[in-house]
Structure formats: structure tokens, C-alpha cells
Coordinates of C-alpha atoms in Angstrom, one line a residue:
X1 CA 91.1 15.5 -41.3
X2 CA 87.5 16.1 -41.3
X3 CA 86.3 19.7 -41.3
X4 CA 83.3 21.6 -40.0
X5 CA 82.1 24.5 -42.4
X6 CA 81.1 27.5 -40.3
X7 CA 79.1 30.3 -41.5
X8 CA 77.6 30.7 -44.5
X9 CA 78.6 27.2 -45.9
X10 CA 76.9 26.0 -42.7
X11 CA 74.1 23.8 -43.6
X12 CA 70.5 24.3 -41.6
X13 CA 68.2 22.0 -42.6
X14 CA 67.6 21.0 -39.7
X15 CA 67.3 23.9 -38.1
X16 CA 65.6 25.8 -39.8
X17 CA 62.8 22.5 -40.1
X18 CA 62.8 22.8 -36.4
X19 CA 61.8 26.7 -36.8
X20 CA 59.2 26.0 -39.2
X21 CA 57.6 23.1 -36.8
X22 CA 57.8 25.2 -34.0
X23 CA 56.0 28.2 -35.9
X24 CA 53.5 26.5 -37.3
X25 CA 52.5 25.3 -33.9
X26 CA 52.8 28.4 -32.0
X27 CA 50.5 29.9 -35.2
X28 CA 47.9 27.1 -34.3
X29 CA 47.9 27.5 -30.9
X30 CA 47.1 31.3 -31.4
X31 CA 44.3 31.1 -34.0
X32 CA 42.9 28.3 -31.2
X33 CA 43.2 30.7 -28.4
X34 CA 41.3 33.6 -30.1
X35 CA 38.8 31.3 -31.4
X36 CA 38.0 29.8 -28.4
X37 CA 37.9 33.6 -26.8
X38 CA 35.3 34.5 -30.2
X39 CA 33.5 31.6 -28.8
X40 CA 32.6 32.9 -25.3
X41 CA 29.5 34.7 -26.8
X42 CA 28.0 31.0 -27.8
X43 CA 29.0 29.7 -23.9
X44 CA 26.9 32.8 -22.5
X45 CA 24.2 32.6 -24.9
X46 CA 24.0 28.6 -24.1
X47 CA 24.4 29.4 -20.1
X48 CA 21.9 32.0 -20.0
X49 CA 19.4 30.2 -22.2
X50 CA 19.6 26.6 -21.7
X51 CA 16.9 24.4 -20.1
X52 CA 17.5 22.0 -17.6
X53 CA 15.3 18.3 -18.1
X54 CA 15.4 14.7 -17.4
X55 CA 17.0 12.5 -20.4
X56 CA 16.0 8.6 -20.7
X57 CA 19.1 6.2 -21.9
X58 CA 17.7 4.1 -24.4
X59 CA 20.5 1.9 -26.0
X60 CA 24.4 1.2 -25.8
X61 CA 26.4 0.8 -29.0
X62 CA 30.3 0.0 -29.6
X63 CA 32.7 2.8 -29.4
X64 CA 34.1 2.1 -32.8
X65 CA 35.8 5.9 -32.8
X66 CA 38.1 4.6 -30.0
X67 CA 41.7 5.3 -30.8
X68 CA 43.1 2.2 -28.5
X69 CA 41.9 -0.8 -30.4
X70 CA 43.0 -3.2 -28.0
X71 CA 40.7 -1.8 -25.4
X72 CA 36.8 -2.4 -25.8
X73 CA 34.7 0.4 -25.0
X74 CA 30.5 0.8 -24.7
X75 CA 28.7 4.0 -25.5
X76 CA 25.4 4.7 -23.6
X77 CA 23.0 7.0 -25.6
X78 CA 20.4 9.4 -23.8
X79 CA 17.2 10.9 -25.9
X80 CA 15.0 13.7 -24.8
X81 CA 12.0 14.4 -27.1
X82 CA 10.6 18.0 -26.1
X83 CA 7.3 19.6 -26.3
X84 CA 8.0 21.2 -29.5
X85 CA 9.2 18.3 -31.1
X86 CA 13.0 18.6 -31.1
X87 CA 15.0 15.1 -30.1
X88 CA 17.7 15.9 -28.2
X89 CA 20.5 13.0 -28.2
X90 CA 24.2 12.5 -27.0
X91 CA 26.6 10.5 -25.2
X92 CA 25.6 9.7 -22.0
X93 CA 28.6 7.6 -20.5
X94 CA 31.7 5.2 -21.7
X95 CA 32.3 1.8 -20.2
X96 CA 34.8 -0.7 -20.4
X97 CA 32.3 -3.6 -20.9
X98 CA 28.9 -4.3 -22.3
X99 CA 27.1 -5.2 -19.6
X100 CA 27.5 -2.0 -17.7
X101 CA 26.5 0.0 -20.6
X102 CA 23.3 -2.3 -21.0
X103 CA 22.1 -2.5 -17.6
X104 CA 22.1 1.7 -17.8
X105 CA 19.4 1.4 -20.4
X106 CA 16.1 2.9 -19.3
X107 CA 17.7 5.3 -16.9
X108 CA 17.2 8.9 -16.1
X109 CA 20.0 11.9 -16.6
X110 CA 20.0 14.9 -16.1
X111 CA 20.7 17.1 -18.9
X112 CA 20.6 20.5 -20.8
X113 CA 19.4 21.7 -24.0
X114 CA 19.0 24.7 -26.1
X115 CA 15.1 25.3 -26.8
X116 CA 16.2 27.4 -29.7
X117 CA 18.1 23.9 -31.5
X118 CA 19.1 20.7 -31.3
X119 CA 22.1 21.6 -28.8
X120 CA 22.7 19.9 -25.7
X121 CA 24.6 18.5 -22.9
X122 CA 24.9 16.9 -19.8
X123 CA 27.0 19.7 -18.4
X124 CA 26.3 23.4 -17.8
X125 CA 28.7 25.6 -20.4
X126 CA 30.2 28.2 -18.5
X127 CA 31.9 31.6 -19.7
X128 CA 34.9 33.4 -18.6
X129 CA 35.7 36.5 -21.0
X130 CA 38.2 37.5 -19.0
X131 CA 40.5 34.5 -18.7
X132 CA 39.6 33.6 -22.3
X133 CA 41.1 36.9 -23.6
X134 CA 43.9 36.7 -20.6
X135 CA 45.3 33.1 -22.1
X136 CA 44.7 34.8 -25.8
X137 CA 47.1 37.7 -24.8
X138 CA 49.7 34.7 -23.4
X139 CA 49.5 32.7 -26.4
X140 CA 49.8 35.6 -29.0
X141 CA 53.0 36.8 -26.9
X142 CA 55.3 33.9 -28.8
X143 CA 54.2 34.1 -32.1
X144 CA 55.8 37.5 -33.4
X145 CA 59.0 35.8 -32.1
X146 CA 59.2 32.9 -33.8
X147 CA 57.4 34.4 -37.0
X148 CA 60.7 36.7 -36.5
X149 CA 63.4 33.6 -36.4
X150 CA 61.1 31.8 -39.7
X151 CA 60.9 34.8 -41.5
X152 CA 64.6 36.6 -40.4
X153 CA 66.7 34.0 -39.3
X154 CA 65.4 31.0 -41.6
X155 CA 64.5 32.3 -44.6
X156 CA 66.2 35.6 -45.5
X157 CA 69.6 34.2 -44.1
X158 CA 69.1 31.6 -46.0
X159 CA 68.5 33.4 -49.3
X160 CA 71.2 35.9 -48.1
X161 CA 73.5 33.0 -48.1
X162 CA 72.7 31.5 -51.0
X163 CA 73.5 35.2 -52.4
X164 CA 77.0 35.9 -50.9
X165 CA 77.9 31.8 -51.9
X166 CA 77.1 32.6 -55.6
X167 CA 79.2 36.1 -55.2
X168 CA 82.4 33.6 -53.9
X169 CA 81.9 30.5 -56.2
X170 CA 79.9 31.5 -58.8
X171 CA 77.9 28.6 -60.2
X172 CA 80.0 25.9 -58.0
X173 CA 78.1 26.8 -55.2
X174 CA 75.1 24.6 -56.1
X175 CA 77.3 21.7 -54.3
X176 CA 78.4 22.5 -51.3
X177 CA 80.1 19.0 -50.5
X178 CA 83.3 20.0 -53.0
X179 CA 85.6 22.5 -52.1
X180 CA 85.5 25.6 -54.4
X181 CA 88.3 27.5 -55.1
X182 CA 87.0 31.6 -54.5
X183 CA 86.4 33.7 -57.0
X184 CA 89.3 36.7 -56.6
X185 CA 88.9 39.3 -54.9
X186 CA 85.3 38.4 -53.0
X187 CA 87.6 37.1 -49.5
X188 CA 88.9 39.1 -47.4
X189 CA 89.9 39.0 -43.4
X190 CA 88.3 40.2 -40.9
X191 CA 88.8 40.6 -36.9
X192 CA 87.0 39.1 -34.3
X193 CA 86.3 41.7 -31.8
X194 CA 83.6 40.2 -29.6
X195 CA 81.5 37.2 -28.8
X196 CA 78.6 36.9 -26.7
X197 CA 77.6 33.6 -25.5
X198 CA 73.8 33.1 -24.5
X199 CA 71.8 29.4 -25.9
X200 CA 72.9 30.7 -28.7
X201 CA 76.4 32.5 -29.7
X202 CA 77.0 35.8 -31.6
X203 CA 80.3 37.2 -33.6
X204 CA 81.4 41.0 -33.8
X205 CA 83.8 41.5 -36.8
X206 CA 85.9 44.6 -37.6
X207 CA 86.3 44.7 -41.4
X208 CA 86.4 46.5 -44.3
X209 CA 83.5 46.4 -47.0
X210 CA 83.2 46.3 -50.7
X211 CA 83.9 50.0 -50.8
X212 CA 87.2 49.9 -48.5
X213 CA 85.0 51.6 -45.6
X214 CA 86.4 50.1 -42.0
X215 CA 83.2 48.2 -40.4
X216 CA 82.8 46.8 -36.9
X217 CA 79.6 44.5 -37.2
X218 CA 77.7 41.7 -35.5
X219 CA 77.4 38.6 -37.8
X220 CA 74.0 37.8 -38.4
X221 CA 74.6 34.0 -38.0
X222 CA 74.3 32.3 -35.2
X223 CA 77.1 29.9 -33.8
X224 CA 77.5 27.3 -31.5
X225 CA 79.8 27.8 -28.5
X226 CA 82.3 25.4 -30.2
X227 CA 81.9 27.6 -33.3
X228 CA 82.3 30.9 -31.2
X229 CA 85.5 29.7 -29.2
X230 CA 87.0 28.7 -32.1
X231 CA 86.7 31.9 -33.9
X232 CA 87.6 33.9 -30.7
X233 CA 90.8 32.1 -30.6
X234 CA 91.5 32.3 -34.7
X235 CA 90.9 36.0 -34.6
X236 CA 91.5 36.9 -37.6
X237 CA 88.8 34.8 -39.9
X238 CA 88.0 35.0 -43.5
X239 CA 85.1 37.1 -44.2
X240 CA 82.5 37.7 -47.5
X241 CA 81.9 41.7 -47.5
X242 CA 78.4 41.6 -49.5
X243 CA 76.2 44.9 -50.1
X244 CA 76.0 46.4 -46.5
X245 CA 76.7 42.5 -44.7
X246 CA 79.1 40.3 -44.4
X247 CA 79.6 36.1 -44.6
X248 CA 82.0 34.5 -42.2
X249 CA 83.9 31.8 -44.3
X250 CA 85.8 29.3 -42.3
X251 CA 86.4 25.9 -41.5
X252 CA 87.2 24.2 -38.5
X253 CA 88.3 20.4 -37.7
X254 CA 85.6 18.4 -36.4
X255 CA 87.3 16.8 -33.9
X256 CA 88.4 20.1 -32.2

């Protein structure tokens, strides 16, 4: 019969890839956030300094930057050459066939530029220091979270695992796919006392620990509902005391 290891055996690549992905983006997102709040000094400088002028289109190209290859699209360009000598060019529009984007050549658009560089745009930047710091606040919220599950629940159960494995197989543990035969003396039982089920389930175990001390603790893995029912209804489960934590060791049949 085919059985499910539960516990410390438990393997987590998976989800403990997931908690890395999902870190790393929530990480992103907040070093975007705050930048983009950093940034509302160069929007106010451009709003309040900006020039407003009439650009000239003067040729069309092939939007070879286009991710959809299938789909053909025309760049018009716009120049402005100012009194002081700066050219000012950009993007002016995107069409989906060339004749469009030729027949535009020699118009005029109105656009904005920066007498102070070569910046410009057709559209008026706009500031908001207030929303920009409100959306950094949101976006900072997750990240102690999930820096907690990566750095708690990934990698220190992981190593902590590793840790109590060695204590119950020794070397053997390298290959989890054989059954090892314990080490004496390093399982011991323990009793399930409580389970609370969320997305998520969580063990509490009554014990006693490497230095005969009676311990009632929550298990600092987490379970899946399957997992949790099944241990609720074993009760008594085998247990890895280890420094002031404990492994649950058990097995249960993967069709049940």
C-alpha cells in the first residue's frame, strides 16, 4: 500500500518554490511602488516647468520593437527644434498600416518639453504625492509576510528538518525514498490535543522532551486537512523531541 510521509519527511519543493516566486514578486512590486513614489519630485518638476509647443511629424518607420509579430505596426515620429537649439523627438502615434502613418507626415501636435533637456511628451505629467505614498503603504503591507513564510516557514523549517532527520537516521537521511530504520531512543509518542483548521491546518502535541519535561506544543508544520484529520483520529502519533521543538513522524496511506 502506498504511503504518504507527514511531517518532517514531508517533501516541499514545491511549496516552498511557490514561496520563493511569490516573495520575489511581492519584493518587486515594493521597490516599484516606492520608486515610482521617489519619482513624484521629477513629475512636479516636469508639470511645473514644462513648455507647451506645436511638433511637426516628419517620417513613419516600422515598429520592429512590436512583441506580436504577426501584427504589422507603423510608428509616426514628431520633431520640434527649439530656439536654443535642442531637438525634441518621440513617438507621435501607432498604426496598423502604412499608409495611415504616411499620410500623417507633415502634421502638427501638440506637445511638451522640458527647456532645461531633451525631455518631452505629448502628455502633461501629473503628480499625486499623496496616492503615490498611499499605494506604497498598500504594497509594503505584504512583504514582511511573505518575507516571514520564505525566511520562517521555507527556509529555517527546512534546515530544522534536515536537523531532527539526521538526529533519527543519521547519515540515511540523505534519501528519503528508503525507509530508515530510527536510531534508538530519538522516537517517542506524543498526543494530539488540538487541531485548528484555517487554508492551512495546525497540530497541538502533548509530549515529553529530551529532558523528560511534559510539553503541550503547536507543531510548527503545517498540514493539510487530510493530514490534520488523520492525525486527529490517530491520536497518539510518533514524535522527534529536538532541542526545545519537536518533528511529527508518521505515515499515512495515500489512498485514505
Amino acid at each position: 500500500m502506498d504511503v504518504k510521509d507527514i511531517g518532517i519527511k514531508k517533501n516541499r519543493v514545491l511549496i516552498s518554490a511557490l514561496l520563493i516566486l511569490v516573495a520575489l514578486a511581492f519584493i518587486i512590486t515594493f521597490i516599484f511602488m516606492w520608486w515610482e513614489y521617489a519619482s513624484q519630485d521629477k513629475y512636479k518638476y516636469y508639470s511645473e516647468n514644462v513648455i507647451e509647443v506645436e511638433a511637426t511629424i516628419v517620417s513613419y518607420s516600422y515598429d520592429y520593437s512590436s512583441s506580436n509579430k504577426e501584427k504589422q505596426n507603423w510608428v509616426t515620429i514628431y520633431e520640434y527644434e527649439s530656439e536654443w537649439g535642442t531637438v525634441y523627438k518621440g513617438r507621435a502615434a501607432v498604426h496598423t498600416n502604412e499608409s495611415t502613418a504616411k499620410a500623417e507626415v507633415g502634421e502638427k501636435i501638440k506637445i511638451y518639453i522640458d527647456p532645461n533637456s531633451d525631455w518631452c511628451d505629448k502628455h502633461l505629467p501629473s503628480f499625486n504625492y499623496e496616492r503615490a505614498l498611499r499605494v506604497a503603504i498598500i504594497w509594503s503591507i505584504p512583504v514582511p509576510i511573505v518575507l516571514y513564510l520564505l525566511i520562517y516557514r521555507c527556509i529555517y523549517r527546512n534546515v530544522m528538518n534536515k536537523k531532527i532527520k539526521k538526529k533519527v537516521y543519521g547519515s540515511a537521511f540523505n534519501n528519503d525514498r528508503i525507509i530508515h530504520t530510527p536510531l534508538p531512543n530519538t522516537v517517542t509518542q506524543g498526543e494530539v490535543t488540538k487541531v485548528v483548521k484555517w487554508v492551512v491546518c495546525y497540530v497541538k502535541v502533548k509530549y515529553q522532551d529530551e529532558n523528560g519535561l511534559a510539553r503541550e506544543k503547536w507543531a510548527r508544520s503545517w498540514f493539510t486537512h487530510k493530514e490534520a484529520k488523520y492525525l486527529q483520529q490517530k491520536k497518539t502519533i510518533n514524535i522527534v523531541p529536538y532541542k526545545s521543538t519537536y518533528g511529527i513522524l508518521e505515515e499515512m496511506s495515500a489512498k485514505k
